[in-house]
PDB file of C-alpha atoms in Angstrom:
ATOM      1  CA  MET A   1      51.238 104.692  79.960  1.00 43.00           C
ATOM      2  CA  ASN A   2      48.417 104.663  78.159  1.00 43.00           C
ATOM      3  CA  ASN A   3      44.782 103.188  79.293  1.00 40.00           C
ATOM      4  CA  GLN A   4      46.456  99.192  77.815  1.00 43.00           C
ATOM      5  CA  THR A   5      49.618  98.989  79.545  1.00 40.00           C
ATOM      6  CA  SER A   6      47.437 100.373  82.985  1.00 37.00           C
ATOM      7  CA  LYS A   7      45.477  97.152  82.769  1.00 36.00           C
ATOM      8  CA  VAL A   8      48.786  95.315  82.441  1.00 39.00           C
ATOM      9  CA  LEU A   9      50.793  96.706  85.540  1.00 49.00           C
ATOM     10  CA  ILE A  10      48.594  98.378  87.614  1.00 36.00           C
ATOM     11  CA  ASN A  11      46.511  96.249  90.217  1.00 39.00           C
ATOM     12  CA  PRO A  12      43.590  98.207  92.467  1.00 29.00           C
ATOM     13  CA  SER A  13      45.120  95.657  95.375  1.00 32.00           C
ATOM     14  CA  HIS A  14      48.990  97.214  95.414  1.00 31.00           C
ATOM     15  CA  GLN A  15      48.497 100.405  96.984  1.00 31.00           C
ATOM     16  CA  PRO A  16      51.948 102.765  96.514  1.00 32.00           C
ATOM     17  CA  GLU A  17      54.108 102.495  99.425  1.00 32.00           C
ATOM     18  CA  ASN A  18      57.053 103.975  98.471  1.00 34.00           C
ATOM     19  CA  LYS A  19      58.378 107.387  98.406  1.00 33.00           C
ATOM     20  CA  LEU A  20      58.424 108.437  94.368  1.00 35.00           C
ATOM     21  CA  ASP A  21      60.861 111.109  93.238  1.00 34.00           C
ATOM     22  CA  THR A  22      58.560 113.575  91.715  1.00 30.00           C
ATOM     23  CA  THR A  23      60.751 115.847  90.186  1.00 34.00           C
ATOM     24  CA  PRO A  24      61.365 116.330  86.017  1.00 32.00           C
ATOM     25  CA  PRO A  25      63.698 114.114  84.652  1.00 34.00           C
ATOM     26  CA  LYS A  26      67.087 115.737  83.559  1.00 35.00           C
ATOM     27  CA  TYR A  27      66.862 113.740  80.432  1.00 33.00           C
ATOM     28  CA  THR A  28      63.869 116.011  77.873  1.00 33.00           C
ATOM     29  CA  LEU A  29      64.915 115.010  74.783  1.00 36.00           C
ATOM     30  CA  SER A  30      62.789 112.400  72.659  1.00 41.00           C
ATOM     31  CA  ARG A  31      64.108 108.666  72.639  1.00 43.00           C
ATOM     32  CA  ARG A  32      64.803 109.150  68.428  1.00 45.00           C
ATOM     33  CA  LYS A  33      66.703 112.275  69.818  1.00 39.00           C
ATOM     34  CA  LEU A  34      68.498 110.899  72.472  1.00 44.00           C
ATOM     35  CA  LEU A  35      69.739 107.631  70.502  1.00 50.00           C
ATOM     36  CA  THR A  36      70.756 110.335  68.078  1.00 44.00           C
ATOM     37  CA  THR A  37      73.128 112.125  70.413  1.00 39.00           C
ATOM     38  CA  LEU A  38      74.369 109.393  71.748  1.00 47.00           C
ATOM     39  CA  GLY A  39      75.153 107.940  68.537  1.00 51.00           C
ATOM     40  CA  ILE A  40      72.599 104.777  68.353  1.00 46.00           C
ATOM     41  CA  SER A  41      70.933 103.463  65.843  1.00 40.00           C
ATOM     42  CA  THR A  42      68.970 100.229  65.358  1.00 37.00           C
ATOM     43  CA  LEU A  43      69.509  98.204  62.516  1.00 33.00           C
ATOM     44  CA  GLY A  44      66.437  97.040  61.665  1.00 30.00           C
ATOM     45  CA  LEU A  45      63.624  93.944  62.986  1.00 27.00           C
ATOM     46  CA  THR A  46      66.645  91.504  62.944  1.00 27.00           C
ATOM     47  CA  GLY A  47      69.206  93.286  63.842  1.00 30.00           C
ATOM     48  CA  THR A  48      70.507  94.266  67.349  1.00 28.00           C
ATOM     49  CA  ALA A  49      71.396  97.990  68.301  1.00 29.00           C
ATOM     50  CA  LEU A  50      74.443  99.142  66.967  1.00 25.00           C
ATOM     51  CA  LEU A  51      76.369 101.051  69.637  1.00 24.00           C
ATOM     52  CA  THR A  52      78.819 103.600  68.023  1.00 23.00           C
ATOM     53  CA  GLY A  53      79.887 105.851  71.043  1.00 25.00           C
ATOM     54  CA  CYS A  54      79.043 107.085  74.059  1.00 27.00           C
ATOM     55  CA  GLY A  55      81.724 110.231  74.303  1.00 28.00           C
ATOM     56  CA  SER A  56      84.044 111.690  72.343  1.00 28.00           C
ATOM     57  CA  GLY A  57      87.428 110.179  73.773  1.00 31.00           C
ATOM     58  CA  GLY A  58      89.404 107.300  71.153  1.00 30.00           C
ATOM     59  CA  SER A  59      89.597 103.859  71.621  1.00 31.00           C
ATOM     60  CA  SER A  60      91.745 100.781  71.160  1.00 29.00           C
ATOM     61  CA  SER A  61      90.305  97.393  70.474  1.00 32.00           C
ATOM     62  CA  GLY A  62      91.111  93.835  71.163  1.00 33.00           C
ATOM     63  CA  THR A  63      89.403  90.547  71.244  1.00 31.00           C
ATOM     64  CA  THR A  64      88.501  88.983  75.034  1.00 31.00           C
ATOM     65  CA  SER A  65      86.100  86.884  76.393  1.00 33.00           C
ATOM     66  CA  PRO A  66      83.418  88.047  78.742  1.00 34.00           C
ATOM     67  CA  GLY A  67      84.103  84.904  81.272  1.00 35.00           C
ATOM     68  CA  ASP A  68      81.232  82.880  79.552  1.00 35.00           C
ATOM     69  CA  ASN A  69      81.218  78.909  79.967  1.00 32.00           C
ATOM     70  CA  SER A  70      82.246  75.968  77.568  1.00 28.00           C
ATOM     71  CA  VAL A  71      78.403  75.380  76.907  1.00 28.00           C
ATOM     72  CA  ASN A  72      77.067  79.163  75.942  1.00 31.00           C
ATOM     73  CA  SER A  73      80.049  80.842  75.279  1.00 30.00           C
ATOM     74  CA  SER A  74      80.381  84.226  74.121  1.00 32.00           C
ATOM     75  CA  SER A  75      83.063  86.630  73.245  1.00 32.00           C
ATOM     76  CA  GLY A  76      83.169  90.672  72.605  1.00 33.00           C
ATOM     77  CA  SER A  77      85.679  93.136  71.351  1.00 32.00           C
ATOM     78  CA  SER A  78      86.651  96.059  74.053  1.00 33.00           C
ATOM     79  CA  SER A  79      89.106  98.672  74.739  1.00 31.00           C
ATOM     80  CA  GLY A  80      92.110  98.396  77.634  1.00 32.00           C
ATOM     81  CA  GLY A  81      91.360 101.136  80.255  1.00 35.00           C
ATOM     82  CA  GLY A  82      87.594 101.107  80.424  1.00 38.00           C
ATOM     83  CA  SER A  83      86.489 102.239  76.914  1.00 37.00           C
ATOM     84  CA  GLY A  84      85.556 100.827  73.820  1.00 37.00           C
ATOM     85  CA  SER A  85      82.506  98.265  73.110  1.00 37.00           C
ATOM     86  CA  SER A  86      81.898  94.620  73.612  1.00 39.00           C
ATOM     87  CA  SER A  87      79.877  92.532  71.225  1.00 34.00           C
ATOM     88  CA  SER A  88      77.046  89.876  72.615  1.00 38.00           C
ATOM     89  CA  GLY A  89      78.040  86.028  71.685  1.00 35.00           C
ATOM     90  CA  GLY A  90      74.293  86.569  70.667  1.00 41.00           C
ATOM     91  CA  ALA A  91      74.096  89.501  68.535  1.00 41.00           C
ATOM     92  CA  GLY A  92      72.175  89.526  64.925  1.00 48.00           C
ATOM     93  CA  SER A  93      70.520  86.201  66.033  1.00 62.00           C
ATOM     94  CA  CYS A  94      66.495  86.066  67.467  1.00 88.00           C
ATOM     95  CA  THR A  95      66.893  83.664  70.308  1.00 95.00           C
ATOM     96  CA  LEU A  96      64.401  83.443  73.192  1.00 97.00           C
ATOM     97  CA  ILE A  97      65.942  85.588  75.940  1.00 98.00           C
ATOM     98  CA  PRO A  98      66.545  83.056  79.421  1.00 97.00           C
ATOM     99  CA  GLU A  99      64.406  82.882  82.105  1.00 98.00           C
ATOM    100  CA  GLU A 100      65.797  84.113  85.590  1.00 98.00           C
ATOM    101  CA  THR A 101      65.173  84.247  88.867  1.00 97.00           C
ATOM    102  CA  GLU A 102      63.229  87.871  89.807  1.00 96.00           C
ATOM    103  CA  GLY A 103      65.299  87.928  93.000  1.00 96.00           C
ATOM    104  CA  PRO A 104      64.908  88.842  96.337  1.00 96.00           C
ATOM    105  CA  TYR A 105      64.281  92.699  95.177  1.00 98.00           C
ATOM    106  CA  PRO A 106      61.614  93.107  92.721  1.00 98.00           C
ATOM    107  CA  LEU A 107      59.639  95.513  94.584  1.00 98.00           C
ATOM    108  CA  THR A 108      56.307  94.351  92.420  1.00 95.00           C
ATOM    109  CA  ALA A 109      54.369  97.498  94.589  1.00 96.00           C
ATOM    110  CA  VAL A 110      55.640 100.117  92.046  1.00 97.00           C
ATOM    111  CA  LEU A 111      54.091  98.572  89.096  1.00 96.00           C
ATOM    112  CA  SER A 112      50.989 100.350  90.296  1.00 93.00           C
ATOM    113  CA  ASN A 113      51.523 103.321  90.803  1.00 93.00           C
ATOM    114  CA  SER A 114      51.766 105.545  87.334  1.00 94.00           C
ATOM    115  CA  ALA A 115      55.062 108.002  89.023  1.00 94.00           C
ATOM    116  CA  MET A 116      57.678 104.836  87.966  1.00 97.00           C
ATOM    117  CA  VAL A 117      56.971 105.288  84.324  1.00 98.00           C
ATOM    118  CA  ARG A 118      59.908 107.080  83.581  1.00 98.00           C
ATOM    119  CA  SER A 119      63.190 106.925  81.554  1.00 98.00           C
ATOM    120  CA  GLU A 120      65.591 108.706  84.341  1.00 98.00           C
ATOM    121  CA  ILE A 121      66.204 106.712  87.000  1.00 98.00           C
ATOM    122  CA  THR A 122      68.479 107.417  89.257  1.00 98.00           C
ATOM    123  CA  GLU A 123      67.116 109.776  91.767  1.00 97.00           C
ATOM    124  CA  GLY A 124      70.040 111.440  92.468  1.00 97.00           C
ATOM    125  CA  LYS A 125      72.203 108.436  93.154  1.00 98.00           C
ATOM    126  CA  THR A 126      75.710 109.011  92.152  1.00 97.00           C
ATOM    127  CA  GLY A 127      77.850 106.467  89.507  1.00 98.00           C
ATOM    128  CA  VAL A 128      78.682 106.411  85.974  1.00 98.00           C
ATOM    129  CA  PRO A 129      76.153 107.100  83.952  1.00 98.00           C
ATOM    130  CA  LEU A 130      74.714 104.409  81.601  1.00 98.00           C
ATOM    131  CA  THR A 131      72.190 104.568  78.982  1.00 98.00           C
ATOM    132  CA  LEU A 132      70.157 101.056  78.498  1.00 98.00           C
ATOM    133  CA  VAL A 133      68.094 100.284  75.523  1.00 98.00           C
ATOM    134  CA  LEU A 134      66.375  97.028  75.655  1.00 98.00           C
ATOM    135  CA  ASN A 135      64.608  95.870  71.762  1.00 98.00           C
ATOM    136  CA  LEU A 136      62.316  93.421  71.927  1.00 98.00           C
ATOM    137  CA  VAL A 137      61.546  90.825  69.317  1.00 97.00           C
ATOM    138  CA  ASP A 138      58.930  88.594  68.008  1.00 97.00           C
ATOM    139  CA  VAL A 139      60.701  84.870  67.250  1.00 96.00           C
ATOM    140  CA  ASN A 140      57.980  83.551  65.950  1.00 95.00           C
ATOM    141  CA  ASN A 141      58.150  86.060  63.712  1.00 94.00           C
ATOM    142  CA  ASN A 142      60.951  86.490  62.121  1.00 93.00           C
ATOM    143  CA  CYS A 143      62.382  88.960  65.066  1.00 95.00           C
ATOM    144  CA  ALA A 144      59.649  91.620  64.096  1.00 97.00           C
ATOM    145  CA  PRO A 145      59.927  94.188  66.770  1.00 97.00           C
ATOM    146  CA  ILE A 146      57.175  94.425  69.641  1.00 97.00           C
ATOM    147  CA  THR A 147      55.510  97.066  70.226  1.00 97.00           C
ATOM    148  CA  ASN A 148      52.511  96.401  72.496  1.00 97.00           C
ATOM    149  CA  ALA A 149      54.723  95.926  75.941  1.00 97.00           C
ATOM    150  CA  THR A 150      55.899  97.334  79.275  1.00 97.00           C
ATOM    151  CA  VAL A 151      59.103  96.949  80.300  1.00 98.00           C
ATOM    152  CA  TYR A 152      60.325  97.068  83.912  1.00 98.00           C
ATOM    153  CA  VAL A 153      63.763  97.324  85.078  1.00 98.00           C
ATOM    154  CA  TRP A 154      65.790  97.555  88.594  1.00 98.00           C
ATOM    155  CA  HIS A 155      69.233  96.865  89.921  1.00 98.00           C
ATOM    156  CA  CYS A 156      71.238  98.039  92.647  1.00 98.00           C
ATOM    157  CA  ASP A 157      73.253 101.602  93.326  1.00 98.00           C
ATOM    158  CA  LYS A 158      76.692 101.728  92.958  1.00 98.00           C
ATOM    159  CA  ASP A 159      77.433  99.706  96.825  1.00 97.00           C
ATOM    160  CA  GLY A 160      74.887  97.089  95.773  1.00 97.00           C
ATOM    161  CA  VAL A 161      71.784  98.678  97.346  1.00 98.00           C
ATOM    162  CA  TYR A 162      68.601  97.674  95.949  1.00 98.00           C
ATOM    163  CA  SER A 163      66.011 100.536  96.966  1.00 98.00           C
ATOM    164  CA  GLY A 164      62.358  99.506  98.956  1.00 98.00           C
ATOM    165  CA  TYR A 165      64.455  96.863 101.003  1.00 98.00           C
ATOM    166  CA  ALA A 166      66.157  96.852 104.177  1.00 97.00           C
ATOM    167  CA  GLN A 167      69.750  95.058 103.515  1.00 95.00           C
ATOM    168  CA  PRO A 168      72.578  94.377 105.401  1.00 90.00           C
ATOM    169  CA  GLY A 169      74.298  97.901 106.184  1.00 90.00           C
ATOM    170  CA  ALA A 170      71.598  99.575 104.486  1.00 96.00           C
ATOM    171  CA  ASP A 171      68.113 100.678 104.986  1.00 97.00           C
ATOM    172  CA  ALA A 172      66.422 101.802 101.622  1.00 98.00           C
ATOM    173  CA  ARG A 173      62.819 101.175 102.664  1.00 98.00           C
ATOM    174  CA  GLY A 174      60.579 103.904 101.454  1.00 97.00           C
ATOM    175  CA  GLU A 175      62.244 104.653  98.206  1.00 98.00           C
ATOM    176  CA  THR A 176      62.712 103.793  94.601  1.00 98.00           C
ATOM    177  CA  PHE A 177      66.301 104.563  93.143  1.00 98.00           C
ATOM    178  CA  CYS A 178      67.519 103.004  90.126  1.00 98.00           C
ATOM    179  CA  ARG A 179      64.327 101.211  88.936  1.00 98.00           C
ATOM    180  CA  GLY A 180      61.748 102.778  86.105  1.00 98.00           C
ATOM    181  CA  ILE A 181      58.765 101.433  84.030  1.00 98.00           C
ATOM    182  CA  GLN A 182      58.692 102.254  79.982  1.00 97.00           C
ATOM    183  CA  ASP A 183      56.633 101.303  77.195  1.00 97.00           C
ATOM    184  CA  VAL A 184      58.319 100.167  74.296  1.00 98.00           C
ATOM    185  CA  ASP A 185      58.354 102.651  70.933  1.00 98.00           C
ATOM    186  CA  SER A 186      57.430 101.668  67.366  1.00 97.00           C
ATOM    187  CA  ASP A 187      60.642  99.987  67.293  1.00 98.00           C
ATOM    188  CA  GLY A 188      60.409  97.924  69.856  1.00 98.00           C
ATOM    189  CA  MET A 189      63.011  99.613  72.197  1.00 98.00           C
ATOM    190  CA  ALA A 190      62.473 101.541  75.683  1.00 98.00           C
ATOM    191  CA  LEU A 191      65.174 103.205  76.938  1.00 98.00           C
ATOM    192  CA  PHE A 192      66.450 103.863  80.494  1.00 98.00           C
ATOM    193  CA  GLU A 193      69.338 106.520  81.855  1.00 98.00           C
ATOM    194  CA  THR A 194      70.641 105.789  85.117  1.00 98.00           C
ATOM    195  CA  ILE A 195      73.702 104.398  86.464  1.00 98.00           C
ATOM    196  CA  TYR A 196      76.480 101.685  85.810  1.00 98.00           C
ATOM    197  CA  PRO A 197      75.376  98.643  88.904  1.00 98.00           C
ATOM    198  CA  GLY A 198      77.923  97.969  91.709  1.00 98.00           C
ATOM    199  CA  TRP A 199      77.300  94.501  93.257  1.00 98.00           C
ATOM    200  CA  TYR A 200      76.499  92.535  96.691  1.00 96.00           C
ATOM    201  CA  THR A 201      77.809  89.771  98.019  1.00 95.00           C
ATOM    202  CA  GLY A 202      76.986  86.100  95.884  1.00 95.00           C
ATOM    203  CA  ARG A 203      76.329  88.354  92.695  1.00 98.00           C
ATOM    204  CA  ILE A 204      78.219  89.510  89.917  1.00 98.00           C
ATOM    205  CA  THR A 205      77.026  92.893  88.157  1.00 98.00           C
ATOM    206  CA  HIS A 206      73.664  92.466  86.550  1.00 98.00           C
ATOM    207  CA  ILE A 207      70.106  94.424  85.515  1.00 98.00           C
ATOM    208  CA  HIS A 208      66.939  92.500  86.390  1.00 98.00           C
ATOM    209  CA  PHE A 209      64.131  93.308  83.820  1.00 98.00           C
ATOM    210  CA  GLN A 210      60.356  91.978  83.430  1.00 98.00           C
ATOM    211  CA  VAL A 211      58.689  92.059  80.177  1.00 98.00           C
ATOM    212  CA  PHE A 212      54.625  92.989  80.227  1.00 97.00           C
ATOM    213  CA  LEU A 213      52.491  92.275  76.831  1.00 97.00           C
ATOM    214  CA  PHE A 214      49.637  94.549  76.481  1.00 95.00           C
ATOM    215  CA  SER A 215      47.375  91.281  76.330  1.00 90.00           C
ATOM    216  CA  SER A 216      48.886  90.035  79.775  1.00 87.00           C
ATOM    217  CA  GLY A 217      48.245  90.357  83.274  1.00 81.00           C
ATOM    218  CA  THR A 218      51.458  89.087  83.833  1.00 88.00           C
ATOM    219  CA  ALA A 219      55.072  89.257  83.211  1.00 94.00           C
ATOM    220  CA  SER A 220      56.360  87.333  79.611  1.00 95.00           C
ATOM    221  CA  ALA A 221      59.679  87.270  80.412  1.00 97.00           C
ATOM    222  CA  THR A 222      61.763  87.940  83.365  1.00 98.00           C
ATOM    223  CA  SER A 223      65.266  88.158  82.742  1.00 98.00           C
ATOM    224  CA  GLN A 224      68.630  89.626  83.914  1.00 98.00           C
ATOM    225  CA  ILE A 225      71.606  91.477  81.846  1.00 98.00           C
ATOM    226  CA  ALA A 226      75.127  90.541  81.848  1.00 98.00           C
ATOM    227  CA  PHE A 227      77.671  92.797  81.956  1.00 98.00           C
ATOM    228  CA  PRO A 228      81.298  92.269  79.953  1.00 98.00           C
ATOM    229  CA  GLU A 229      83.847  92.043  82.953  1.00 97.00           C
ATOM    230  CA  GLU A 230      86.888  94.089  81.655  1.00 98.00           C
ATOM    231  CA  ILE A 231      84.577  97.245  81.628  1.00 98.00           C
ATOM    232  CA  THR A 232      83.169  96.371  84.908  1.00 98.00           C
ATOM    233  CA  ARG A 233      86.626  96.215  86.256  1.00 98.00           C
ATOM    234  CA  ALA A 234      87.060  99.635  85.021  1.00 98.00           C
ATOM    235  CA  VAL A 235      84.583 101.002  86.666  1.00 98.00           C
ATOM    236  CA  TYR A 236      84.425  99.644  90.008  1.00 98.00           C
ATOM    237  CA  ASP A 237      88.481 101.478  90.091  1.00 98.00           C
ATOM    238  CA  SER A 238      86.648 104.709  89.173  1.00 98.00           C
ATOM    239  CA  ASP A 239      87.062 107.532  91.545  1.00 96.00           C
ATOM    240  CA  LEU A 240      82.965 107.154  92.677  1.00 96.00           C
ATOM    241  CA  TYR A 241      82.839 102.992  93.200  1.00 98.00           C
ATOM    242  CA  LYS A 242      87.016 102.399  94.447  1.00 95.00           C
ATOM    243  CA  GLU A 243      85.197 103.239  98.206  1.00 96.00           C
ATOM    244  CA  HIS A 244      83.357  99.344  97.535  1.00 96.00           C
ATOM    245  CA  GLY A 245      86.316  98.364  95.514  1.00 97.00           C
ATOM    246  CA  GLN A 246      86.202  95.225  93.144  1.00 98.00           C
ATOM    247  CA  ASN A 247      83.288  92.299  93.893  1.00 97.00           C
ATOM    248  CA  SER A 248      85.415  89.736  96.450  1.00 95.00           C
ATOM    249  CA  SER A 249      82.514  87.234  96.511  1.00 96.00           C
ATOM    250  CA  VAL A 250      82.087  86.434  92.567  1.00 96.00           C
ATOM    251  CA  GLY A 251      84.898  86.501  90.291  1.00 93.00           C
ATOM    252  CA  ASN A 252      83.360  85.731  86.975  1.00 96.00           C
ATOM    253  CA  PHE A 253      80.250  84.197  85.237  1.00 98.00           C
ATOM    254  CA  THR A 254      80.989  80.641  86.266  1.00 96.00           C
ATOM    255  CA  GLN A 255      81.012  81.553  89.872  1.00 97.00           C
ATOM    256  CA  ASP A 256      77.492  83.198  89.963  1.00 98.00           C
ATOM    257  CA  ASN A 257      74.732  81.280  90.681  1.00 95.00           C
ATOM    258  CA  VAL A 258      72.089  82.571  88.196  1.00 97.00           C
ATOM    259  CA  PHE A 259      75.000  83.452  84.911  1.00 98.00           C
ATOM    260  CA  SER A 260      76.691  80.072  85.132  1.00 97.00           C
ATOM    261  CA  ASP A 261      74.994  78.552  82.553  1.00 96.00           C
ATOM    262  CA  GLY A 262      75.699  81.376  80.112  1.00 96.00           C
ATOM    263  CA  VAL A 263      75.466  84.615  79.616  1.00 97.00           C
ATOM    264  CA  THR A 264      75.938  84.240  75.102  1.00 95.00           C
ATOM    265  CA  TYR A 265      71.536  85.832  75.076  1.00 96.00           C
ATOM    266  CA  GLN A 266      71.889  88.100  78.336  1.00 98.00           C
ATOM    267  CA  MET A 267      75.188  89.854  77.464  1.00 98.00           C
ATOM    268  CA  ALA A 268      74.805  93.725  76.786  1.00 98.00           C
ATOM    269  CA  GLU A 269      76.743  94.815  73.884  1.00 98.00           C
ATOM    270  CA  VAL A 270      78.540  98.605  75.715  1.00 98.00           C
ATOM    271  CA  THR A 271      80.475 101.372  74.541  1.00 98.00           C
ATOM    272  CA  GLY A 272      81.700 103.996  76.144  1.00 98.00           C
ATOM    273  CA  ASP A 273      83.959 105.295  78.470  1.00 97.00           C
ATOM    274  CA  ILE A 274      83.997 106.457  82.647  1.00 97.00           C
ATOM    275  CA  GLU A 275      84.385 109.820  81.811  1.00 96.00           C
ATOM    276  CA  ASN A 276      81.344 110.304  79.738  1.00 97.00           C
ATOM    277  CA  GLY A 277      79.628 107.032  80.852  1.00 98.00           C
ATOM    278  CA  TYR A 278      78.307 104.327  78.549  1.00 98.00           C
ATOM    279  CA  ALA A 279      75.674 102.942  76.927  1.00 98.00           C
ATOM    280  CA  ALA A 280      74.285  99.088  76.882  1.00 98.00           C
ATOM    281  CA  SER A 281      71.575  97.890  74.432  1.00 98.00           C
ATOM    282  CA  LEU A 282      69.900  93.843  74.505  1.00 98.00           C
ATOM    283  CA  GLN A 283      68.088  92.235  72.292  1.00 97.00           C
ATOM    284  CA  VAL A 284      65.292  90.541  73.822  1.00 98.00           C
ATOM    285  CA  GLY A 285      63.674  87.771  71.521  1.00 97.00           C
ATOM    286  CA  ILE A 286      59.639  86.657  72.932  1.00 97.00           C
ATOM    287  CA  ALA A 287      57.860  84.202  72.065  1.00 94.00           C
ATOM    288  CA  ILE A 288      54.458  85.614  71.071  1.00 90.00           C
TER     289      ILE A 288
END
């Protein structure tokens, strides 16, 4: 991070307390080149990222509901068999991202360690590859890209375990997998290479994130990303995830204690397939 970002995130009172991955990231392409390789392009200041493919497999498409409720219903198009794309109900709009809880596993101590500034965050965890792109826009300035911000993302592994904490059936204290920090680029974009998240009791599939403006020492937005249910089911049926299986605790968004009020502005646009991996994008509206 640059010095401005460090002033936002690095807190001298927080001493690093976790084992960090010091191996070079396996992705050495620039963000822009990597997006081009994946077939991802941006649609300018007022659009969300357009995901046109992640892999060479063909797909057929249909319309399906992501399981949102009737108040903030959204729908997307997705192909069967775990490949294709699904669109967010908030696509093309410039709307303030809903605030959500940071949950029980934020591990904010990592914000003080520059080794966490990385785009490849798996630390060797296996799973279906996922390229995550967040596009930050200013809802008070005609959806202009926000270029003076840092994004922190975190999520569980394919088995529903978070790094840094002791949880039922797993002790991941001292680990930092599936967490990372990135400054946005000149287009307001932050990109992370990770794996499709699993699930744990009481929650449907999701990824957490926080946005820190360079001018502020606190999070300007704390929210969560939702994923199309049909793609999640296909992933969980795949070989890498089948041991943990389908989510037996939360059947859909209306049963989830965070997303039960709707996922219109938090539903990622997703494209790809299990063999080649997925790419997911979300426009994040913030008021500056």
